[in-house]
């Protein structure tokens, strides 16, 4: 007996796994097996079969082949399309399959002309089978967008997520439901205006979020950046009064972990997404708030000011500035190289107030905890005892370096404020551009 996938032609049918008897019809030195097709398709038809060994959607070769068996006269002897195939492919097939169909895992002989052995179908092979049903004979433009390698997207975590990285890179299949608006994805209006349309889809697997569409707000399901990104921005639409407001289901307490991709199926750089979130919160939100309670006469001019900042040119300029400042001022929060030198001088001072960190290793002078590195471990910025430091100098003589921190190897630590009189309390005067940053 072997497990096969059966597509029944009865009304309302769905794909199902069935057990099917297999006959050994081989000869010495030439193994061959054959399925008992009559017990599943019926005896009053002429069987035909087709074998393939590639998932054409993702361009991947299969470890074993898959063979479909169906009625050779399926185009003429049946009135309706196979409902199980329609359900499995979500109506994305170009060929109108009719009549009963089943598929099984096969090992073909060297010239791919005969079945040497039959195995059990599993869910991975079922996915490859559905991909073939969708791909076969499909020349539509929409289908071309579904084929190819996975797309880089991002998972933006809510406040209940314990992960340090609030934006996580995710590889998304091109046929993922997020690319179908009717399957729960939503278009970010602001991103459309700047020429980078994004699709967002809430992660239904987030704890305390399963199956409750009208649930009480959970404070842990919040993300101010996502709330700002989904602010309504169409002043001329049917919901003009919502301009500058965020739909209730994107407000605090209603926002779980959310998957985000580009609607054009191009890769989404997580840093660009982070910059876009800052753009929505820092640049656009103040303008949106000013439109909240004006008289009708003032609304149009205030909304126009917001829309002027919501253009592709303004966004491109902001993104370029954001990238240059990120490289100059702050380390990458999503990827820190444990072996690379820490940013020098002013770059380090964008971090939180320095603490004196005393380890069991007496050679360590002081340091600060840094974001996790690519290996997931904490890091510390280590300062050796300064020598030749002159308060008139713009920078101390000793530069910091980054080392990986391992509690088991480096021992325990305690954190306390640096004493005012300590020579660790290095200070810097603000630069001429009045960039007053905390340098202690």
Coordinates of C-alpha atoms in Angstrom, one line a residue:
X1 CA 0.0 0.0 0.0
X2 CA 1.2 3.5 -0.8
X3 CA -0.1 6.9 0.2
X4 CA -1.4 9.0 -2.8
X5 CA -3.2 12.3 -3.3
X6 CA -6.7 12.0 -4.7
X7 CA -8.6 14.7 -6.4
X8 CA -12.2 13.5 -6.5
X9 CA -14.6 14.9 -9.0
X10 CA -17.6 14.9 -6.7
X11 CA -19.2 18.3 -5.9
X12 CA -17.4 20.2 -3.1
X13 CA -14.5 17.7 -2.9
X14 CA -11.1 18.7 -1.5
X15 CA -7.7 17.0 -2.0
X16 CA -7.2 14.1 0.3
X17 CA -4.6 11.4 1.0
X18 CA -5.6 7.8 0.2
X19 CA -4.0 4.4 0.6
X20 CA -3.6 2.6 -2.7
X21 CA -2.5 -1.0 -3.5
X22 CA 0.6 -1.3 -5.6
X23 CA 1.5 -4.3 -7.9
X24 CA 5.1 -5.5 -8.6
X25 CA 5.2 -6.1 -12.4
X26 CA 9.0 -6.1 -12.7
X27 CA 11.3 -8.7 -14.1
X28 CA 14.7 -9.8 -12.8
X29 CA 17.1 -6.9 -13.1
X30 CA 14.3 -4.6 -14.2
X31 CA 12.2 -3.5 -11.2
X32 CA 8.8 -2.0 -12.0
X33 CA 5.6 -1.2 -10.0
X34 CA 2.2 -0.2 -11.0
X35 CA -0.7 1.3 -9.0
X36 CA -4.1 -0.2 -8.8
X37 CA -5.7 2.7 -10.6
X38 CA -9.1 1.0 -11.2
X39 CA -9.9 1.0 -7.4
X40 CA -9.6 4.8 -7.3
X41 CA -10.5 6.1 -10.8
X42 CA -13.0 3.5 -11.8
X43 CA -12.7 0.9 -14.5
X44 CA -14.7 2.6 -17.3
X45 CA -12.0 4.9 -18.6
X46 CA -8.7 5.0 -20.4
X47 CA -5.9 6.0 -18.0
X48 CA -3.2 8.5 -19.0
X49 CA -0.3 9.7 -16.9
X50 CA 2.3 12.4 -16.7
X51 CA 5.5 12.5 -14.7
X52 CA 7.6 15.5 -13.6
X53 CA 10.6 16.1 -11.4
X54 CA 10.8 19.9 -11.0
X55 CA 8.9 22.6 -9.1
X56 CA 8.7 25.2 -11.9
X57 CA 7.4 27.8 -9.6
X58 CA 10.6 28.0 -7.5
X59 CA 12.8 26.5 -10.2
X60 CA 13.9 23.5 -8.0
X61 CA 14.7 19.9 -8.9
X62 CA 12.8 17.3 -6.9
X63 CA 14.5 14.4 -5.2
X64 CA 11.8 12.0 -6.5
X65 CA 9.4 12.3 -9.4
X66 CA 5.7 12.8 -9.1
X67 CA 3.2 11.1 -11.5
X68 CA -0.3 12.1 -12.2
X69 CA -2.9 9.7 -13.5
X70 CA -6.2 10.8 -15.0
X71 CA -8.8 9.9 -17.6
X72 CA -7.4 10.4 -21.1
X73 CA -10.8 11.8 -22.2
X74 CA -11.1 14.2 -19.3
X75 CA -11.8 17.1 -21.7
X76 CA -14.9 15.5 -23.3
X77 CA -16.5 13.0 -20.9
X78 CA -17.1 15.4 -17.9
X79 CA -19.2 18.6 -17.7
X80 CA -17.6 20.3 -14.7
X81 CA -14.1 21.1 -13.6
X82 CA -12.5 19.1 -10.9
X83 CA -13.5 20.9 -7.6
X84 CA -10.6 19.5 -5.6
X85 CA -8.1 20.9 -8.1
X86 CA -9.9 24.2 -8.0
X87 CA -9.7 24.2 -4.2
X88 CA -6.0 23.1 -4.1
X89 CA -4.8 25.8 -6.6
X90 CA -7.2 28.6 -5.6
X91 CA -8.5 28.8 -9.2
X92 CA -5.0 29.6 -10.5
X93 CA -4.9 26.8 -13.1
X94 CA -5.1 27.5 -16.8
X95 CA -6.1 24.0 -17.8
X96 CA -9.6 23.0 -17.0
X97 CA -9.0 19.6 -15.3
X98 CA -12.0 17.3 -15.3
X99 CA -12.8 13.9 -13.9
X100 CA -11.0 12.1 -11.0
X101 CA -7.2 12.5 -10.7
X102 CA -4.7 11.0 -8.3
X103 CA -0.9 11.5 -7.9
X104 CA 1.8 9.4 -6.4
X105 CA 5.6 9.6 -5.7
X106 CA 7.6 7.6 -8.2
X107 CA 11.2 6.6 -8.9
X108 CA 11.5 6.5 -12.7
X109 CA 14.0 4.4 -14.7
X110 CA 17.0 5.9 -16.4
X111 CA 15.2 6.9 -19.6
X112 CA 12.2 8.2 -17.7
X113 CA 9.9 5.8 -19.6
X114 CA 8.7 3.4 -16.8
X115 CA 8.0 3.5 -13.1
X116 CA 10.8 1.6 -11.2
X117 CA 9.2 2.1 -7.8
X118 CA 6.3 3.9 -6.0
X119 CA 6.6 5.7 -2.6
X120 CA 4.4 7.6 -0.2
X121 CA 3.4 11.1 -1.0
X122 CA 4.0 13.7 1.8
X123 CA 3.1 17.3 2.3
X124 CA 6.2 18.6 0.6
X125 CA 5.5 16.6 -2.5
X126 CA 1.8 17.8 -2.4
X127 CA 3.1 21.4 -2.5
X128 CA 5.2 20.5 -5.6
X129 CA 2.2 18.9 -7.2
X130 CA 0.0 22.0 -6.7
X131 CA 2.8 24.1 -8.1
X132 CA 2.8 21.9 -11.2
X133 CA -1.0 22.2 -11.6
X134 CA -0.7 26.0 -11.5
X135 CA 2.3 26.2 -13.8
X136 CA 1.2 23.7 -16.5
X137 CA 0.1 25.6 -19.6
X138 CA -0.1 28.9 -17.7
X139 CA 1.1 31.9 -19.8
X140 CA -0.7 34.7 -18.0
X141 CA 1.1 37.8 -16.8
X142 CA -0.1 37.3 -13.3
X143 CA 1.5 33.8 -13.3
X144 CA 4.9 35.1 -14.4
X145 CA 5.0 37.2 -11.1
X146 CA 4.5 34.0 -9.1
X147 CA 7.4 32.1 -10.5
X148 CA 11.0 32.4 -9.4
X149 CA 13.1 32.4 -6.2
X150 CA 11.7 33.6 -2.9
X151 CA 11.3 37.3 -2.2
X152 CA 13.0 38.9 0.8
X153 CA 10.5 40.5 3.1
X154 CA 10.5 41.4 6.8
X155 CA 8.7 40.4 10.0
X156 CA 8.1 43.5 12.2
X157 CA 7.6 42.3 15.8
X158 CA 5.1 43.7 18.3
X159 CA 6.0 44.8 21.8
X160 CA 5.2 41.3 23.2
X161 CA 8.0 39.8 21.2
X162 CA 11.1 39.2 23.3
X163 CA 13.4 39.3 20.3
X164 CA 16.0 42.1 20.4
X165 CA 15.7 42.6 16.6
X166 CA 12.3 44.3 16.0
X167 CA 12.7 43.8 12.3
X168 CA 13.6 40.3 11.1
X169 CA 14.4 39.3 7.5
X170 CA 12.0 36.7 6.1
X171 CA 12.2 34.8 2.8
X172 CA 8.7 34.7 1.3
X173 CA 7.5 32.4 -1.5
X174 CA 6.1 34.4 -4.5
X175 CA 2.8 32.6 -4.1
X176 CA 2.4 33.5 -0.4
X177 CA -1.1 34.7 0.5
X178 CA 0.3 38.1 1.4
X179 CA 0.5 38.9 -2.3
X180 CA -3.3 38.4 -2.6
X181 CA -5.2 41.3 -1.0
X182 CA -8.3 39.2 -0.8
X183 CA -6.4 36.9 1.6
X184 CA -5.9 39.4 4.4
X185 CA -3.1 41.5 3.0
X186 CA -3.4 45.3 3.2
X187 CA -1.7 48.0 1.1
X188 CA 0.1 50.7 3.0
X189 CA -1.3 53.9 1.5
X190 CA 1.7 56.1 2.5
X191 CA 4.1 53.7 0.8
X192 CA 2.0 53.9 -2.4
X193 CA 2.3 57.7 -2.4
X194 CA 6.2 57.5 -2.3
X195 CA 6.4 54.9 -5.0
X196 CA 7.3 51.9 -2.9
X197 CA 4.0 50.1 -2.3
X198 CA 4.1 47.7 0.7
X199 CA 1.8 44.8 1.6
X200 CA 1.2 44.0 5.3
X201 CA -0.3 40.9 6.7
X202 CA -0.8 40.2 10.4
X203 CA 0.7 37.0 11.8
X204 CA -2.3 35.0 12.9
X205 CA -0.1 32.6 14.9
X206 CA 0.8 35.3 17.4
X207 CA -0.2 34.1 21.0
X208 CA -3.7 35.2 22.1
X209 CA -4.6 36.2 18.6
X210 CA -5.9 33.0 17.1
X211 CA -9.4 33.1 15.6
X212 CA -10.7 36.2 17.4
X213 CA -11.5 38.9 14.8
X214 CA -13.4 41.1 17.3
X215 CA -11.3 40.7 20.4
X216 CA -10.5 43.1 23.2
X217 CA -7.3 45.0 22.7
X218 CA -4.2 43.3 24.1
X219 CA -1.6 45.9 25.2
X220 CA 1.2 43.6 24.3
X221 CA 0.0 43.6 20.6
X222 CA 1.3 47.1 19.9
X223 CA 3.8 48.7 17.5
X224 CA 3.8 52.5 17.2
X225 CA 5.8 52.3 13.9
X226 CA 3.2 50.0 12.2
X227 CA 0.4 52.2 13.6
X228 CA 2.1 55.3 12.0
X229 CA 2.7 53.4 8.7
X230 CA -1.0 52.5 8.3
X231 CA -2.3 56.1 8.8
X232 CA -5.0 57.0 6.3
X233 CA -3.7 59.4 3.8
X234 CA -6.4 59.9 1.1
X235 CA -8.0 63.4 1.6
X236 CA -10.3 62.9 -1.4
X237 CA -11.5 59.4 -0.7
X238 CA -14.9 58.2 0.6
X239 CA -13.5 58.3 4.1
X240 CA -12.1 61.8 4.1
X241 CA -12.8 62.3 7.8
X242 CA -10.3 59.5 8.5
X243 CA -7.4 61.4 7.0
X244 CA -4.6 61.4 9.5
X245 CA -6.2 58.7 11.6
X246 CA -5.2 55.0 11.8
X247 CA -7.9 52.3 11.4
X248 CA -8.8 50.8 14.7
X249 CA -7.4 47.4 13.8
X250 CA -4.0 48.9 13.3
X251 CA -4.0 50.8 16.6
X252 CA -2.3 49.8 19.9
X253 CA -3.5 46.5 21.2
X254 CA -4.5 45.3 17.7
X255 CA -1.1 44.9 16.1
X256 CA 0.6 41.5 16.4
X257 CA 3.8 40.5 14.6
X258 CA 3.3 41.6 11.0
X259 CA 4.8 40.3 7.7
X260 CA 5.7 43.0 5.2
X261 CA 6.7 42.7 1.5
X262 CA 6.9 44.9 -1.5
X263 CA 3.9 44.6 -3.7
X264 CA 6.1 44.4 -6.9
X265 CA 7.8 41.3 -5.4
X266 CA 11.2 43.0 -5.3
X267 CA 13.4 42.3 -2.2
X268 CA 12.6 44.6 0.8
X269 CA 15.7 45.8 2.5
X270 CA 15.1 45.7 6.3
X271 CA 17.1 49.0 6.7
X272 CA 14.9 50.7 4.1
X273 CA 11.8 49.5 6.0
X274 CA 13.3 50.8 9.3
X275 CA 13.9 54.2 7.5
X276 CA 10.3 54.2 6.2
X277 CA 9.0 53.6 9.7
X278 CA 11.0 56.6 11.0
X279 CA 9.8 58.6 8.0
X280 CA 6.2 57.9 8.9
X281 CA 6.7 58.7 12.6
X282 CA 9.1 61.6 12.6
X283 CA 8.3 63.4 9.3
X284 CA 4.6 62.7 8.6
X285 CA 2.9 62.2 12.0
X286 CA 3.3 65.8 13.2
X287 CA 1.6 67.0 10.0
X288 CA -1.2 64.4 10.4
X289 CA -1.8 65.5 14.0
X290 CA -2.3 69.1 12.8
X291 CA -5.1 68.0 10.5
X292 CA -7.0 66.3 13.3
X293 CA -9.2 69.1 14.6
X294 CA -9.1 72.1 12.1
X295 CA -12.1 73.9 10.7
X296 CA -13.0 72.6 7.2
X297 CA -11.5 75.6 5.6
X298 CA -8.1 74.9 7.1
X299 CA -8.1 71.1 6.5
X300 CA -7.3 71.3 2.8
X301 CA -4.2 73.4 3.3
X302 CA -2.9 71.4 6.2
X303 CA -3.5 68.1 4.3
X304 CA -1.7 69.5 1.3
X305 CA 1.3 70.2 3.5
X306 CA 1.3 66.6 4.6
X307 CA 1.0 65.3 1.0
X308 CA 3.9 67.5 -0.1
X309 CA 6.1 65.6 2.3
X310 CA 4.7 62.3 1.0
X311 CA 6.3 62.3 -2.4
X312 CA 8.9 60.0 -4.0
X313 CA 11.5 62.8 -4.2
X314 CA 11.1 63.8 -0.6
X315 CA 11.3 60.1 0.5
X316 CA 14.4 59.5 -1.6
X317 CA 16.1 62.5 -0.1
X318 CA 15.1 61.4 3.4
X319 CA 16.3 57.9 2.8
X320 CA 19.7 59.1 1.6
X321 CA 20.1 61.3 4.6
X322 CA 18.9 58.5 6.9
X323 CA 21.5 56.0 5.5
X324 CA 24.4 58.5 5.8
X325 CA 23.4 59.3 9.4
X326 CA 23.0 55.6 10.3
X327 CA 26.5 54.9 9.0
X328 CA 27.9 57.9 10.8
X329 CA 26.0 58.0 14.1
X330 CA 24.6 54.6 15.1
X331 CA 25.6 50.9 14.7
X332 CA 23.4 48.6 12.7
X333 CA 20.8 47.3 15.2
X334 CA 20.1 44.2 13.0
X335 CA 23.7 43.1 12.2
X336 CA 26.8 43.9 14.2
X337 CA 30.1 42.2 13.3
X338 CA 31.7 41.0 16.5
X339 CA 35.2 41.4 15.0
X340 CA 34.8 44.8 13.5
X341 CA 36.0 47.9 15.2
X342 CA 33.3 49.9 17.0
X343 CA 32.4 53.3 15.6
X344 CA 34.7 56.0 16.8
X345 CA 34.2 59.4 18.5
X346 CA 30.8 60.9 17.9
X347 CA 29.3 57.7 16.5
X348 CA 29.4 56.0 19.9
X349 CA 27.8 58.9 21.7
X350 CA 24.4 58.3 20.2
X351 CA 24.1 55.3 22.5
X352 CA 22.8 55.4 26.0
X353 CA 24.7 57.0 28.9
X354 CA 28.0 55.1 29.5
X355 CA 28.1 52.8 32.5
X356 CA 31.2 51.6 34.4
X357 CA 31.2 47.8 33.9
X358 CA 33.5 45.8 36.2
X359 CA 34.3 42.3 35.2
X360 CA 36.4 39.7 37.0
X361 CA 39.1 40.5 34.5
X362 CA 41.0 43.4 36.0
X363 CA 42.4 44.5 32.7
X364 CA 39.0 45.6 31.6
X365 CA 38.4 49.2 32.4
X366 CA 34.9 50.1 31.3
X367 CA 32.4 49.4 28.6
X368 CA 28.8 49.4 27.4
X369 CA 26.6 46.5 26.3
X370 CA 25.9 46.6 22.5
X371 CA 23.2 45.0 20.4
X372 CA 23.5 41.3 19.6
X373 CA 25.9 40.3 16.9
X374 CA 25.2 38.1 13.9
X375 CA 25.8 35.0 16.2
X376 CA 23.1 36.2 18.6
X377 CA 25.6 36.9 21.4
X378 CA 25.8 40.1 23.4
X379 CA 28.8 42.3 22.8
X380 CA 30.7 44.9 24.9
X381 CA 32.7 47.9 23.9
X382 CA 35.9 47.6 25.9
X383 CA 38.0 50.6 26.9
X384 CA 41.5 50.1 28.2
X385 CA 42.9 52.5 30.9
X386 CA 43.4 55.8 29.0
X387 CA 46.9 57.2 28.8
X388 CA 47.9 60.6 27.7
X389 CA 44.4 61.9 27.7
X390 CA 44.2 65.7 27.5
X391 CA 40.9 67.3 28.3
X392 CA 41.6 69.9 25.5
X393 CA 41.8 67.1 23.0
X394 CA 38.7 66.5 20.9
X395 CA 39.1 62.7 21.3
X396 CA 40.8 60.5 23.9
X397 CA 43.9 58.7 22.8
X398 CA 42.4 55.3 23.4
X399 CA 39.9 54.0 20.9
X400 CA 37.2 51.4 21.7
X401 CA 37.1 48.0 20.2
X402 CA 34.3 45.4 20.1
X403 CA 34.6 42.0 21.7
X404 CA 32.0 39.3 22.1
X405 CA 30.7 38.9 25.6
X406 CA 30.2 35.4 27.0
X407 CA 29.0 35.3 30.6
X408 CA 30.4 31.8 31.1
X409 CA 33.9 32.8 30.0
X410 CA 34.0 36.4 31.3
X411 CA 32.2 35.8 34.5
X412 CA 29.5 37.9 36.1
X413 CA 29.3 41.6 36.0
X414 CA 27.6 44.4 37.8
X415 CA 26.6 47.8 36.3
X416 CA 26.8 51.1 38.1
X417 CA 27.0 54.7 37.2
X418 CA 30.5 56.2 36.6
X419 CA 31.5 58.5 39.4
X420 CA 31.7 62.2 38.5
X421 CA 35.4 62.3 39.5
X422 CA 36.4 59.2 37.6
X423 CA 38.6 59.6 34.6
X424 CA 36.2 57.3 32.8
X425 CA 33.7 60.2 32.7
X426 CA 35.0 61.5 29.4
X427 CA 33.2 64.5 28.0
X428 CA 33.1 66.3 24.7
X429 CA 32.0 69.8 24.0
X430 CA 29.2 70.2 21.4
X431 CA 30.4 70.7 17.9
X432 CA 29.7 73.9 16.0
X433 CA 26.6 72.5 14.4
X434 CA 25.0 72.6 17.9
X435 CA 24.6 68.8 17.9
X436 CA 24.2 68.5 21.6
X437 CA 24.5 64.8 22.3
X438 CA 24.9 63.0 25.6
X439 CA 28.6 62.2 25.8
X440 CA 28.9 60.9 29.3

